[in-house]
Amino acid sequence: MATQHSRSAARIMMAPAVFLLLVWMLVPLCMTLWFSVRDFRPLRGGDNGFVGMENFIRFVSSSSFWPAVMTTLIIVGGVLLISICLGVLLAILLDQPMWGQGVVRILVIAPFFVMPTVSALVWKNMFMDPVNGVFSYIWRFFGADPVVWLSEMPVFSIVMIVSWQWLPFATLILLTAIQSLDSEQLEAAEMDGAGPFSRFGFITLPHLSRAITIVILIQTIFLLAVFAEIFVTTGGAFGTRTLTYLIYQRVLESQNVGLGSAGGVYAIILANIVAIFLMRIVGKNLDK
């Protein structure tokens, strides 16, 4: 059992690491708050002084703000829907005995380790290119005109690209949950006459509720900051500008660090609202 002396020694040894961690977290946040109330344009006049809430009012009253928020939420919702539905299906299939099961599981999980910029380039040039893309050959094979994915269905294209990256993560978590399911429970239900859909709806799906909750929580946090896929494919055009991309445009393209920092504060507030909502509504499953 740890004594008071050993606990004090542990706190003293951990203090430098905790201090560095707090500095590492708080310094960028404090700088964002500082610049958000100043008219700071490094390449266009420098620091023009304190402007109060002007940057916040300009950012939220911009015609680009609410469309960017809606696009962000649509992408997050679309990716969650695809990754969870297909993740459950893939997890059930991968749990079945098959030849080369280990290799198949590695291949399914592999996209998660591909960098977002690389996967976006692959999808843009190899699959969605309207001339030489794989999809364009399939369309022509059936006698149809190829779809210009990134301009005709831009948001759906971004959702597909991001879902391809996050589907393996959802599959891995859900597969682990399915493997912990008691097979005797399924066998007893089958002996009682329950069909495959009944066993899935009344036994498997409730068992997966906690795993699905974890997938939603983790993916939502990362998907709110999706950027690389949009930067590589559409450059924010065709209605694919998310809140993160709008902040990037204000800071780097418009060289208005103050306005971009105000957007960063809004992004932090939105992320915390979503996190609180998920923890209160969806996270209740974790307590069951």
Steps between C-alpha positions, in 0.01 A plus 500: 500500500630844410596719796454875529873545437497291180189683370667836561814383320289382204326839479834682505642279223189540284472876549748602222325280243156630601628859486645453149176336385293792630733752332485304174117505512437848636752712306339445153153551653605825670666624179180424305295698752754786491506529120120465477452844660769674290522615139816301420600469131869397477548581130254789479585757764587278798327546834244782477398478863211385717161469324295324769216281369520634144669186361236274660216708357659511152566126497152391614324757277693386193288338230741203508463416872169311523549311170840388632344382828226311312754338267707393801199339669387329176845349446522384863149347488556334162832344599358374831198345327710319236779388731264361767257324262773347283720447807234281664456302177875452450552408865235226474653367176856506637385311810396205284758222449662531156820407319771769536307678775809673641605641162147621425481682834834673436384610153175638643682697771781623270327823373504638855881526483505694171562875537191715424683693226611176330153343511346823366747503207431132425124553497528820297734365229435125490129468580319831442687641201229561235731383216733231629342410836376152585144627550499667156590165335219328689251767392609471134479117522129534578451763228466799735684831506772517770417700811725796583496406865684792659287769332162326450487316836778669702375447857406138431848445352667642811279280719603191299872583525490567873277197564753277321761612751286466814312180411792275613506669842127440550534142372786425739312628807175324401679174414658496846155551654343223291773254600412561866139394436404174668441246221284284731249786520470502120471122486225501764307764306538297179372185676197703616420578138642853470603584143823680394336845500342444842832383648671805351233746618447367851844361592785619277398864452435572873834335577670740254342816645801589717746439217288715266497774764880494520527517119263800487684686775851451363417549132295815561789668680735439205245557222418852621854595392500328158718707267758313289245317284328828408828684440627230260178432307277809471698777668185603685302558178156363403359540852758281676643776719483385861556716808862384521561585135338842543740577788793391280386740225466791741843443658720404204325612183359827639796551736260604777621315808260687729192401300622141465569477873144613572387216272722264700322602820165426334634159392602424860155601625327284234721200585420536870124531432507182290714322760264594785199393291659164420613436856153577638285332236711228337751445781229371734550161337845484658346502847271203432 
